[in-house]
Amino acid sequence: MANLKGKVAIVTGAARGIGAEIAKKLASCGADVAVCDLKAEWCEETVKAIEGLGVRALGIGVNVAVTAEVDACVKEVIEKLGRVDIMVNNAGITKDGLLMRMSDEDWDAVLNVNLKGTFLFTRAVARPMMKNKPEPGGAIINIASVVGIMGNAGQANYTASKGGVIALTKTTAKELGSRNIRCNAVAPGFIQSKMTDVLPEEVKKSYMDMIPLKRFGTAEDIAKAVAWLAGDDAAYVTGQIISVNGGMLG
Ligand code: NAI
């Protein structure tokens, strides 16, 4: 297990689902965690669980798509927790529909949260990470998706946003590597969650047929990969897209 003692992490979309699991996993590795989601009160359950692990937790309401809120969030984390070492850009939404009928609003909403939100937090934490003492540095982990690599009918906005996250991950790694800031992405396959619970049974079955390991992933599967990327065991890993998808795409 990664040793993240003394490190401070920010996790977006951490009130529930994969983000909550990531926040708890980083805390169980010793990190203090800022639990961020649209409303601070939604974060209470995750915050309580983390405090129960004996580290500090902070619940913050922030819309990742709004620059002023993102900048204020990072400022608050530094004021209250002292530094930022780990940034997990996990907040994400879907607004599915066929391309020919997709509205501008649905396109913009998904791109703004999934891609712009990842950019805004990356930009906001870059300078504080460069100023970290005694060594500059940090780890940024973006949550992409298998469909950002392979495309998916009915998800033009979502797949484009996640493909964008993958390219942004590689660029961030190139720009910030000399400051000891690593940036990687985890690309989950189909994970049991509120996002996939709503899929019709026949769609779930057709996905299962594509998965060699014959099960949907769990939030814990993703959290473990994130914790590895956050820690020193991944010290020489940057600009990579780690697929955690049961083998559905090589
Ligand atoms: P979820 O819908 O259960 O949780 C997403 C969280 O993000 C929610 O707590 C929500 O309030 C928050 N959020 C949404 N918009 C926000 C905003 N503007 N600002 C701040 N927070 C916001 O989703 P889930 O399944 O846990 O997904 C987490 C990440 O994993 C997403 O980026 C998703 O695209 C990605 N992913 C999920 C897969 C799955 O099968 N569930 C597969 C591949 C990727």
PDB file of C-alpha atoms and ligand atoms in Angstrom:
ATOM      1  CA  MET A   1       0.000   0.000   0.000  1.00  0.00           C
ATOM      2  CA  ALA A   2       1.268   3.500  -0.857  1.00  0.00           C
ATOM      3  CA  ASN A   3       2.625   5.547   2.045  1.00  0.00           C
ATOM      4  CA  LEU A   4       1.038   9.000   1.748  1.00  0.00           C
ATOM      5  CA  LYS A   5       1.647  10.152   5.324  1.00  0.00           C
ATOM      6  CA  GLY A   6       2.120  13.942   5.533  1.00  0.00           C
ATOM      7  CA  LYS A   7       0.683  14.485   2.059  1.00  0.00           C
ATOM      8  CA  VAL A   8      -2.438  16.529   1.276  1.00  0.00           C
ATOM      9  CA  ALA A   9      -4.853  15.424  -1.448  1.00  0.00           C
ATOM     10  CA  ILE A  10      -7.748  17.132  -3.205  1.00  0.00           C
ATOM     11  CA  VAL A  11     -10.389  14.829  -4.696  1.00  0.00           C
ATOM     12  CA  THR A  12     -13.239  16.285  -6.777  1.00  0.00           C
ATOM     13  CA  GLY A  13     -16.646  14.638  -7.044  1.00  0.00           C
ATOM     14  CA  ALA A  14     -15.829  12.921  -3.763  1.00  0.00           C
ATOM     15  CA  ALA A  15     -19.273  12.977  -2.135  1.00  0.00           C
ATOM     16  CA  ARG A  16     -20.136   9.588  -3.598  1.00  0.00           C
ATOM     17  CA  GLY A  17     -19.189   6.845  -6.032  1.00  0.00           C
ATOM     18  CA  ILE A  18     -15.663   6.438  -7.326  1.00  0.00           C
ATOM     19  CA  GLY A  19     -14.534   9.797  -5.907  1.00  0.00           C
ATOM     20  CA  ALA A  20     -15.614   8.896  -2.356  1.00  0.00           C
ATOM     21  CA  GLU A  21     -13.760   5.587  -2.629  1.00  0.00           C
ATOM     22  CA  ILE A  22     -10.615   7.339  -3.898  1.00  0.00           C
ATOM     23  CA  ALA A  23     -10.765   9.887  -1.067  1.00  0.00           C
ATOM     24  CA  LYS A  24     -11.075   7.109   1.538  1.00  0.00           C
ATOM     25  CA  LYS A  25      -8.296   5.061  -0.049  1.00  0.00           C
ATOM     26  CA  LEU A  26      -5.856   7.997  -0.048  1.00  0.00           C
ATOM     27  CA  ALA A  27      -6.782   8.664   3.596  1.00  0.00           C
ATOM     28  CA  SER A  28      -6.197   5.013   4.497  1.00  0.00           C
ATOM     29  CA  CYS A  29      -2.697   5.460   3.001  1.00  0.00           C
ATOM     30  CA  GLY A  30      -2.144   8.375   5.432  1.00  0.00           C
ATOM     31  CA  ALA A  31      -3.031  11.466   3.369  1.00  0.00           C
ATOM     32  CA  ASP A  32      -5.117  14.377   4.633  1.00  0.00           C
ATOM     33  CA  VAL A  33      -7.945  14.856   2.133  1.00  0.00           C
ATOM     34  CA  ALA A  34     -10.018  17.772   0.859  1.00  0.00           C
ATOM     35  CA  VAL A  35     -13.316  16.197  -0.141  1.00  0.00           C
ATOM     36  CA  CYS A  36     -14.793  18.381  -2.880  1.00  0.00           C
ATOM     37  CA  ASP A  37     -18.209  18.253  -4.506  1.00  0.00           C
ATOM     38  CA  LEU A  38     -20.932  20.632  -5.683  1.00  0.00           C
ATOM     39  CA  LYS A  39     -22.209  21.174  -2.137  1.00  0.00           C
ATOM     40  CA  ALA A  40     -20.157  20.967   1.069  1.00  0.00           C
ATOM     41  CA  GLU A  41     -22.984  19.204   2.928  1.00  0.00           C
ATOM     42  CA  TRP A  42     -22.948  16.358   0.381  1.00  0.00           C
ATOM     43  CA  CYS A  43     -19.356  15.668   1.462  1.00  0.00           C
ATOM     44  CA  GLU A  44     -20.170  15.055   5.137  1.00  0.00           C
ATOM     45  CA  GLU A  45     -20.376  11.258   4.936  1.00  0.00           C
ATOM     46  CA  THR A  46     -17.009  10.955   3.175  1.00  0.00           C
ATOM     47  CA  VAL A  47     -15.447  13.489   5.562  1.00  0.00           C
ATOM     48  CA  LYS A  48     -16.657  11.515   8.611  1.00  0.00           C
ATOM     49  CA  ALA A  49     -15.333   8.246   7.189  1.00  0.00           C
ATOM     50  CA  ILE A  50     -11.929   9.842   6.562  1.00  0.00           C
ATOM     51  CA  GLU A  51     -11.719  11.445  10.002  1.00  0.00           C
ATOM     52  CA  GLY A  52     -12.424   7.979  11.410  1.00  0.00           C
ATOM     53  CA  LEU A  53      -9.158   6.866   9.789  1.00  0.00           C
ATOM     54  CA  GLY A  54      -7.207   9.331  11.958  1.00  0.00           C
ATOM     55  CA  VAL A  55      -6.271  11.896   9.298  1.00  0.00           C
ATOM     56  CA  ARG A  56      -7.607  15.379   8.585  1.00  0.00           C
ATOM     57  CA  ALA A  57     -10.509  15.903   6.176  1.00  0.00           C
ATOM     58  CA  LEU A  58     -12.131  19.030   4.828  1.00  0.00           C
ATOM     59  CA  GLY A  59     -15.453  19.163   2.959  1.00  0.00           C
ATOM     60  CA  ILE A  60     -15.603  21.902   0.328  1.00  0.00           C
ATOM     61  CA  GLY A  61     -18.456  22.915  -1.988  1.00  0.00           C
ATOM     62  CA  VAL A  62     -17.039  23.732  -5.418  1.00  0.00           C
ATOM     63  CA  ASN A  63     -18.272  23.650  -8.994  1.00  0.00           C
ATOM     64  CA  VAL A  64     -15.213  22.407 -10.899  1.00  0.00           C
ATOM     65  CA  ALA A  65     -16.352  24.261 -14.030  1.00  0.00           C
ATOM     66  CA  VAL A  66     -16.149  27.716 -12.413  1.00  0.00           C
ATOM     67  CA  THR A  67     -12.688  29.299 -12.277  1.00  0.00           C
ATOM     68  CA  ALA A  68     -13.279  31.513  -9.214  1.00  0.00           C
ATOM     69  CA  GLU A  69     -14.671  28.564  -7.201  1.00  0.00           C
ATOM     70  CA  VAL A  70     -11.759  26.308  -8.156  1.00  0.00           C
ATOM     71  CA  ASP A  71      -9.159  28.933  -7.254  1.00  0.00           C
ATOM     72  CA  ALA A  72     -10.927  29.648  -3.929  1.00  0.00           C
ATOM     73  CA  CYS A  73     -11.030  25.920  -3.174  1.00  0.00           C
ATOM     74  CA  VAL A  74      -7.281  25.445  -3.669  1.00  0.00           C
ATOM     75  CA  LYS A  75      -6.625  28.562  -1.552  1.00  0.00           C
ATOM     76  CA  GLU A  76      -8.797  27.177   1.258  1.00  0.00           C
ATOM     77  CA  VAL A  77      -7.018  23.808   1.165  1.00  0.00           C
ATOM     78  CA  ILE A  78      -3.618  25.491   1.474  1.00  0.00           C
ATOM     79  CA  GLU A  79      -4.838  27.758   4.302  1.00  0.00           C
ATOM     80  CA  LYS A  80      -6.408  24.907   6.271  1.00  0.00           C
ATOM     81  CA  LEU A  81      -4.312  21.844   5.379  1.00  0.00           C
ATOM     82  CA  GLY A  82      -1.039  23.600   4.540  1.00  0.00           C
ATOM     83  CA  ARG A  83      -0.137  22.309   1.060  1.00  0.00           C
ATOM     84  CA  VAL A  84      -1.296  20.265  -1.952  1.00  0.00           C
ATOM     85  CA  ASP A  85       0.590  17.135  -3.026  1.00  0.00           C
ATOM     86  CA  ILE A  86      -2.070  15.064  -4.793  1.00  0.00           C
ATOM     87  CA  MET A  87      -4.829  16.278  -7.121  1.00  0.00           C
ATOM     88  CA  VAL A  88      -7.470  13.827  -8.289  1.00  0.00           C
ATOM     89  CA  ASN A  89      -9.742  15.206 -11.026  1.00  0.00           C
ATOM     90  CA  ASN A  90     -12.653  12.794 -10.699  1.00  0.00           C
ATOM     91  CA  ALA A  91     -15.844  14.920 -10.961  1.00  0.00           C
ATOM     92  CA  GLY A  92     -17.695  13.950 -14.098  1.00  0.00           C
ATOM     93  CA  ILE A  93     -21.159  13.941 -15.642  1.00  0.00           C
ATOM     94  CA  THR A  94     -22.935  12.380 -18.623  1.00  0.00           C
ATOM     95  CA  LYS A  95     -25.684  13.816 -20.796  1.00  0.00           C
ATOM     96  CA  ASP A  96     -26.033  11.092 -23.391  1.00  0.00           C
ATOM     97  CA  GLY A  97     -27.783  11.343 -26.742  1.00  0.00           C
ATOM     98  CA  LEU A  98     -27.148  10.753 -30.397  1.00  0.00           C
ATOM     99  CA  LEU A  99     -24.865  13.314 -31.982  1.00  0.00           C
ATOM    100  CA  MET A 100     -27.424  14.503 -34.522  1.00  0.00           C
ATOM    101  CA  ARG A 101     -29.870  15.391 -31.766  1.00  0.00           C
ATOM    102  CA  MET A 102     -27.404  16.604 -29.140  1.00  0.00           C
ATOM    103  CA  SER A 103     -28.086  20.153 -27.928  1.00  0.00           C
ATOM    104  CA  ASP A 104     -25.371  22.778 -27.535  1.00  0.00           C
ATOM    105  CA  GLU A 105     -26.286  22.891 -23.832  1.00  0.00           C
ATOM    106  CA  ASP A 106     -25.641  19.178 -23.321  1.00  0.00           C
ATOM    107  CA  TRP A 107     -22.347  19.407 -25.218  1.00  0.00           C
ATOM    108  CA  ASP A 108     -21.165  22.420 -23.204  1.00  0.00           C
ATOM    109  CA  ALA A 109     -22.287  21.056 -19.824  1.00  0.00           C
ATOM    110  CA  VAL A 110     -20.288  17.835 -20.191  1.00  0.00           C
ATOM    111  CA  LEU A 111     -17.195  19.465 -21.677  1.00  0.00           C
ATOM    112  CA  ASN A 112     -17.250  22.147 -18.967  1.00  0.00           C
ATOM    113  CA  VAL A 113     -17.329  19.727 -16.044  1.00  0.00           C
ATOM    114  CA  ASN A 114     -15.233  16.855 -17.365  1.00  0.00           C
ATOM    115  CA  LEU A 115     -12.568  18.652 -19.396  1.00  0.00           C
ATOM    116  CA  LYS A 116     -12.535  22.317 -18.369  1.00  0.00           C
ATOM    117  CA  GLY A 117     -12.880  21.322 -14.706  1.00  0.00           C
ATOM    118  CA  THR A 118      -9.800  19.124 -15.014  1.00  0.00           C
ATOM    119  CA  PHE A 119      -7.883  21.961 -16.669  1.00  0.00           C
ATOM    120  CA  LEU A 120      -8.953  24.521 -14.036  1.00  0.00           C
ATOM    121  CA  PHE A 121      -7.860  22.395 -11.071  1.00  0.00           C
ATOM    122  CA  THR A 122      -4.616  21.399 -12.792  1.00  0.00           C
ATOM    123  CA  ARG A 123      -3.787  25.049 -13.426  1.00  0.00           C
ATOM    124  CA  ALA A 124      -4.725  26.027  -9.871  1.00  0.00           C
ATOM    125  CA  VAL A 125      -2.557  23.393  -8.150  1.00  0.00           C
ATOM    126  CA  ALA A 126       0.486  23.686 -10.451  1.00  0.00           C
ATOM    127  CA  ARG A 127       2.057  26.679  -8.711  1.00  0.00           C
ATOM    128  CA  PRO A 128       1.488  25.475  -5.119  1.00  0.00           C
ATOM    129  CA  MET A 129       2.968  22.087  -6.091  1.00  0.00           C
ATOM    130  CA  MET A 130       6.025  23.820  -7.553  1.00  0.00           C
ATOM    131  CA  LYS A 131       6.461  25.640  -4.237  1.00  0.00           C
ATOM    132  CA  ASN A 132       6.214  22.510  -2.086  1.00  0.00           C
ATOM    133  CA  LYS A 133       8.998  22.105   0.482  1.00  0.00           C
ATOM    134  CA  PRO A 134      11.469  20.583   1.058  1.00  0.00           C
ATOM    135  CA  GLU A 135      11.148  19.370  -2.561  1.00  0.00           C
ATOM    136  CA  PRO A 136       8.898  20.813  -5.271  1.00  0.00           C
ATOM    137  CA  GLY A 137       6.506  18.252  -6.695  1.00  0.00           C
ATOM    138  CA  GLY A 138       3.143  16.570  -6.774  1.00  0.00           C
ATOM    139  CA  ALA A 139       0.974  13.975  -8.433  1.00  0.00           C
ATOM    140  CA  ILE A 140      -2.045  14.812 -10.576  1.00  0.00           C
ATOM    141  CA  ILE A 141      -4.364  11.947 -11.438  1.00  0.00           C
ATOM    142  CA  ASN A 142      -7.188  12.442 -13.915  1.00  0.00           C
ATOM    143  CA  ILE A 143     -10.108  10.055 -14.211  1.00  0.00           C
ATOM    144  CA  ALA A 144     -10.666   9.418 -17.915  1.00  0.00           C
ATOM    145  CA  SER A 145     -12.695   6.512 -19.337  1.00  0.00           C
ATOM    146  CA  VAL A 146     -12.328   3.538 -21.646  1.00  0.00           C
ATOM    147  CA  VAL A 147     -14.813   5.245 -23.986  1.00  0.00           C
ATOM    148  CA  GLY A 148     -12.463   8.232 -24.256  1.00  0.00           C
ATOM    149  CA  ILE A 149     -10.109   5.815 -26.025  1.00  0.00           C
ATOM    150  CA  MET A 150     -12.534   3.729 -28.080  1.00  0.00           C
ATOM    151  CA  GLY A 151     -15.531   6.068 -28.638  1.00  0.00           C
ATOM    152  CA  ASN A 152     -19.125   5.108 -27.863  1.00  0.00           C
ATOM    153  CA  ALA A 153     -22.314   5.715 -29.815  1.00  0.00           C
ATOM    154  CA  GLY A 154     -24.621   8.097 -27.954  1.00  0.00           C
ATOM    155  CA  GLN A 155     -21.828   9.777 -25.995  1.00  0.00           C
ATOM    156  CA  ALA A 156     -20.275  12.331 -28.370  1.00  0.00           C
ATOM    157  CA  ASN A 157     -19.900  14.915 -25.597  1.00  0.00           C
ATOM    158  CA  TYR A 158     -18.685  12.467 -22.923  1.00  0.00           C
ATOM    159  CA  THR A 159     -16.204  10.592 -25.140  1.00  0.00           C
ATOM    160  CA  ALA A 160     -14.812  13.864 -26.505  1.00  0.00           C
ATOM    161  CA  SER A 161     -14.392  15.192 -22.960  1.00  0.00           C
ATOM    162  CA  LYS A 162     -12.560  12.056 -21.821  1.00  0.00           C
ATOM    163  CA  GLY A 163     -10.404  11.948 -24.968  1.00  0.00           C
ATOM    164  CA  GLY A 164      -9.555  15.555 -24.147  1.00  0.00           C
ATOM    165  CA  VAL A 165      -8.664  14.584 -20.586  1.00  0.00           C
ATOM    166  CA  ILE A 166      -6.253  11.972 -21.966  1.00  0.00           C
ATOM    167  CA  ALA A 167      -4.492  14.522 -24.202  1.00  0.00           C
ATOM    168  CA  LEU A 168      -4.443  17.083 -21.370  1.00  0.00           C
ATOM    169  CA  THR A 169      -2.846  14.473 -19.101  1.00  0.00           C
ATOM    170  CA  LYS A 170       0.015  13.924 -21.568  1.00  0.00           C
ATOM    171  CA  THR A 171       0.578  17.656 -22.085  1.00  0.00           C
ATOM    172  CA  THR A 172       0.519  18.369 -18.345  1.00  0.00           C
ATOM    173  CA  ALA A 173       3.119  15.632 -17.821  1.00  0.00           C
ATOM    174  CA  LYS A 174       5.370  17.257 -20.440  1.00  0.00           C
ATOM    175  CA  GLU A 175       4.970  20.808 -19.092  1.00  0.00           C
ATOM    176  CA  LEU A 176       5.342  20.078 -15.384  1.00  0.00           C
ATOM    177  CA  GLY A 177       7.719  17.103 -15.350  1.00  0.00           C
ATOM    178  CA  SER A 178      10.806  19.277 -14.821  1.00  0.00           C
ATOM    179  CA  ARG A 179       9.188  20.511 -11.559  1.00  0.00           C
ATOM    180  CA  ASN A 180       8.735  16.940 -10.324  1.00  0.00           C
ATOM    181  CA  ILE A 181       4.984  17.081 -10.901  1.00  0.00           C
ATOM    182  CA  ARG A 182       3.729  13.847 -12.414  1.00  0.00           C
ATOM    183  CA  CYS A 183       0.416  13.634 -14.257  1.00  0.00           C
ATOM    184  CA  ASN A 184      -1.302  10.382 -15.170  1.00  0.00           C
ATOM    185  CA  ALA A 185      -4.826   9.234 -15.931  1.00  0.00           C
ATOM    186  CA  VAL A 186      -6.797   6.202 -14.887  1.00  0.00           C
ATOM    187  CA  ALA A 187      -9.213   5.051 -17.591  1.00  0.00           C
ATOM    188  CA  PRO A 188     -11.905   2.937 -15.917  1.00  0.00           C
ATOM    189  CA  GLY A 189     -13.939   0.436 -17.884  1.00  0.00           C
ATOM    190  CA  PHE A 190     -17.482  -0.198 -16.701  1.00  0.00           C
ATOM    191  CA  ILE A 191     -17.683   0.316 -12.965  1.00  0.00           C
ATOM    192  CA  GLN A 192     -20.630  -0.541 -10.714  1.00  0.00           C
ATOM    193  CA  SER A 193     -21.995   2.889  -9.786  1.00  0.00           C
ATOM    194  CA  LYS A 194     -24.955   5.245 -10.027  1.00  0.00           C
ATOM    195  CA  MET A 195     -23.712   6.089 -13.545  1.00  0.00           C
ATOM    196  CA  THR A 196     -23.919   2.450 -14.745  1.00  0.00           C
ATOM    197  CA  ASP A 197     -26.855   1.317 -12.514  1.00  0.00           C
ATOM    198  CA  VAL A 198     -29.220   3.199 -14.810  1.00  0.00           C
ATOM    199  CA  LEU A 199     -28.162   1.252 -17.942  1.00  0.00           C
ATOM    200  CA  PRO A 200     -30.791  -1.133 -19.388  1.00  0.00           C
ATOM    201  CA  GLU A 201     -30.131  -4.850 -18.639  1.00  0.00           C
ATOM    202  CA  GLU A 202     -29.491  -5.725 -22.308  1.00  0.00           C
ATOM    203  CA  VAL A 203     -26.864  -2.972 -22.546  1.00  0.00           C
ATOM    204  CA  LYS A 204     -25.180  -4.270 -19.371  1.00  0.00           C
ATOM    205  CA  LYS A 205     -25.128  -7.778 -20.856  1.00  0.00           C
ATOM    206  CA  SER A 206     -23.610  -6.570 -24.133  1.00  0.00           C
ATOM    207  CA  TYR A 207     -20.855  -4.818 -22.167  1.00  0.00           C
ATOM    208  CA  MET A 208     -20.250  -7.956 -20.065  1.00  0.00           C
ATOM    209  CA  ASP A 209     -19.655  -9.926 -23.269  1.00  0.00           C
ATOM    210  CA  MET A 210     -16.733  -7.568 -24.023  1.00  0.00           C
ATOM    211  CA  ILE A 211     -15.068  -7.975 -20.594  1.00  0.00           C
ATOM    212  CA  PRO A 212     -12.612 -10.924 -20.323  1.00  0.00           C
ATOM    213  CA  LEU A 213     -12.700 -10.790 -16.489  1.00  0.00           C
ATOM    214  CA  LYS A 214     -16.522 -11.184 -16.663  1.00  0.00           C
ATOM    215  CA  ARG A 215     -17.467  -8.609 -14.076  1.00  0.00           C
ATOM    216  CA  PHE A 216     -17.965  -4.858 -13.852  1.00  0.00           C
ATOM    217  CA  GLY A 217     -15.180  -3.153 -11.934  1.00  0.00           C
ATOM    218  CA  THR A 218     -15.622  -1.685  -8.467  1.00  0.00           C
ATOM    219  CA  ALA A 219     -14.819   1.793  -7.222  1.00  0.00           C
ATOM    220  CA  GLU A 220     -12.162   0.113  -5.072  1.00  0.00           C
ATOM    221  CA  ASP A 221     -10.434  -1.225  -8.228  1.00  0.00           C
ATOM    222  CA  ILE A 222     -10.083   2.369  -9.440  1.00  0.00           C
ATOM    223  CA  ALA A 223      -9.093   3.763  -6.036  1.00  0.00           C
ATOM    224  CA  LYS A 224      -6.211   1.273  -5.745  1.00  0.00           C
ATOM    225  CA  ALA A 225      -4.772   2.371  -9.100  1.00  0.00           C
ATOM    226  CA  VAL A 226      -5.094   6.038  -8.083  1.00  0.00           C
ATOM    227  CA  ALA A 227      -3.335   5.427  -4.746  1.00  0.00           C
ATOM    228  CA  TRP A 228      -0.476   3.681  -6.552  1.00  0.00           C
ATOM    229  CA  LEU A 229      -0.079   6.590  -8.990  1.00  0.00           C
ATOM    230  CA  ALA A 230      -0.169   9.067  -6.069  1.00  0.00           C
ATOM    231  CA  GLY A 231       2.671   7.406  -4.202  1.00  0.00           C
ATOM    232  CA  ASP A 232       6.429   6.997  -4.574  1.00  0.00           C
ATOM    233  CA  ASP A 233       6.090   3.501  -6.055  1.00  0.00           C
ATOM    234  CA  ALA A 234       5.038   5.349  -9.231  1.00  0.00           C
ATOM    235  CA  ALA A 235       7.841   7.943  -8.937  1.00  0.00           C
ATOM    236  CA  TYR A 236       9.030   7.331 -12.523  1.00  0.00           C
ATOM    237  CA  VAL A 237       5.560   7.103 -14.078  1.00  0.00           C
ATOM    238  CA  THR A 238       4.142  10.159 -15.851  1.00  0.00           C
ATOM    239  CA  GLY A 239       2.056  10.920 -18.929  1.00  0.00           C
ATOM    240  CA  GLN A 240       0.491   7.441 -18.800  1.00  0.00           C
ATOM    241  CA  ILE A 241      -3.085   6.293 -19.203  1.00  0.00           C
ATOM    242  CA  ILE A 242      -3.640   3.304 -16.920  1.00  0.00           C
ATOM    243  CA  SER A 243      -6.567   1.213 -18.148  1.00  0.00           C
ATOM    244  CA  VAL A 244      -8.510  -0.490 -15.342  1.00  0.00           C
ATOM    245  CA  ASN A 245     -11.156  -2.211 -17.410  1.00  0.00           C
ATOM    246  CA  GLY A 246     -11.112  -5.985 -16.884  1.00  0.00           C
ATOM    247  CA  GLY A 247      -9.372  -6.376 -20.233  1.00  0.00           C
ATOM    248  CA  MET A 248     -12.190  -4.990 -22.396  1.00  0.00           C
ATOM    249  CA  LEU A 249      -9.730  -2.855 -24.381  1.00  0.00           C
ATOM    250  CA  GLY A 250      -6.005  -3.607 -24.679  1.00  0.00           C
TER     251      GLY A 250
HETATM  252  P1  NAI B   1     -21.094   9.728  -9.840  1.00  0.00           P
HETATM  253  O1  NAI B   1     -22.116  10.412 -10.670  1.00  0.00           O
HETATM  254  O2  NAI B   1     -21.524   8.672  -8.890  1.00  0.00           O
HETATM  255  O3  NAI B   1     -20.235  10.806  -9.017  1.00  0.00           O
HETATM  256  C1  NAI B   1     -19.773  11.976  -9.617  1.00  0.00           C
HETATM  257  C2  NAI B   1     -19.636  13.044  -8.544  1.00  0.00           C
HETATM  258  O4  NAI B   1     -19.186  14.247  -9.187  1.00  0.00           O
HETATM  259  C3  NAI B   1     -20.963  13.369  -7.851  1.00  0.00           C
HETATM  260  O5  NAI B   1     -20.792  13.375  -6.448  1.00  0.00           O
HETATM  261  C4  NAI B   1     -21.318  14.752  -8.381  1.00  0.00           C
HETATM  262  O6  NAI B   1     -22.046  15.549  -7.469  1.00  0.00           O
HETATM  263  C5  NAI B   1     -19.943  15.327  -8.669  1.00  0.00           C
HETATM  264  N1  NAI B   1     -19.997  16.441  -9.623  1.00  0.00           N
HETATM  265  C6  NAI B   1     -20.712  16.503 -10.772  1.00  0.00           C
HETATM  266  N2  NAI B   1     -20.565  17.688 -11.348  1.00  0.00           N
HETATM  267  C7  NAI B   1     -19.735  18.414 -10.561  1.00  0.00           C
HETATM  268  C8  NAI B   1     -19.211  19.728 -10.628  1.00  0.00           C
HETATM  269  N3  NAI B   1     -19.532  20.567 -11.632  1.00  0.00           N
HETATM  270  N4  NAI B   1     -18.383  20.149  -9.650  1.00  0.00           N
HETATM  271  C9  NAI B   1     -18.075  19.317  -8.618  1.00  0.00           C
HETATM  272  N5  NAI B   1     -18.537  18.066  -8.498  1.00  0.00           N
HETATM  273  C10 NAI B   1     -19.365  17.624  -9.461  1.00  0.00           C
HETATM  274  O7  NAI B   1     -20.025   9.179 -10.905  1.00  0.00           O
HETATM  275  P2  NAI B   1     -18.937   8.005 -10.775  1.00  0.00           P
HETATM  276  O8  NAI B   1     -19.445   6.808 -11.458  1.00  0.00           O
HETATM  277  O9  NAI B   1     -18.433   7.881  -9.391  1.00  0.00           O
HETATM  278  O10 NAI B   1     -17.790   8.603 -11.738  1.00  0.00           O
HETATM  279  C11 NAI B   1     -16.644   9.266 -11.250  1.00  0.00           C
HETATM  280  C12 NAI B   1     -15.706   9.521 -12.422  1.00  0.00           C
HETATM  281  O11 NAI B   1     -15.368   8.295 -13.055  1.00  0.00           O
HETATM  282  C13 NAI B   1     -16.308  10.410 -13.509  1.00  0.00           C
HETATM  283  O12 NAI B   1     -15.314  11.267 -14.033  1.00  0.00           O
HETATM  284  C14 NAI B   1     -16.735   9.411 -14.556  1.00  0.00           C
HETATM  285  O13 NAI B   1     -16.789   9.989 -15.834  1.00  0.00           O
HETATM  286  C15 NAI B   1     -15.631   8.384 -14.438  1.00  0.00           C
HETATM  287  N6  NAI B   1     -15.972   7.075 -14.957  1.00  0.00           N
HETATM  288  C16 NAI B   1     -17.001   6.344 -14.432  1.00  0.00           C
HETATM  289  C17 NAI B   1     -17.291   5.101 -14.952  1.00  0.00           C
HETATM  290  C18 NAI B   1     -18.374   4.262 -14.401  1.00  0.00           C
HETATM  291  O14 NAI B   1     -18.587   3.173 -14.945  1.00  0.00           O
HETATM  292  N7  NAI B   1     -19.062   4.670 -13.359  1.00  0.00           N
HETATM  293  C19 NAI B   1     -16.542   4.555 -16.080  1.00  0.00           C
HETATM  294  C20 NAI B   1     -15.491   5.388 -16.556  1.00  0.00           C
HETATM  295  C21 NAI B   1     -15.234   6.609 -16.004  1.00  0.00           C
END
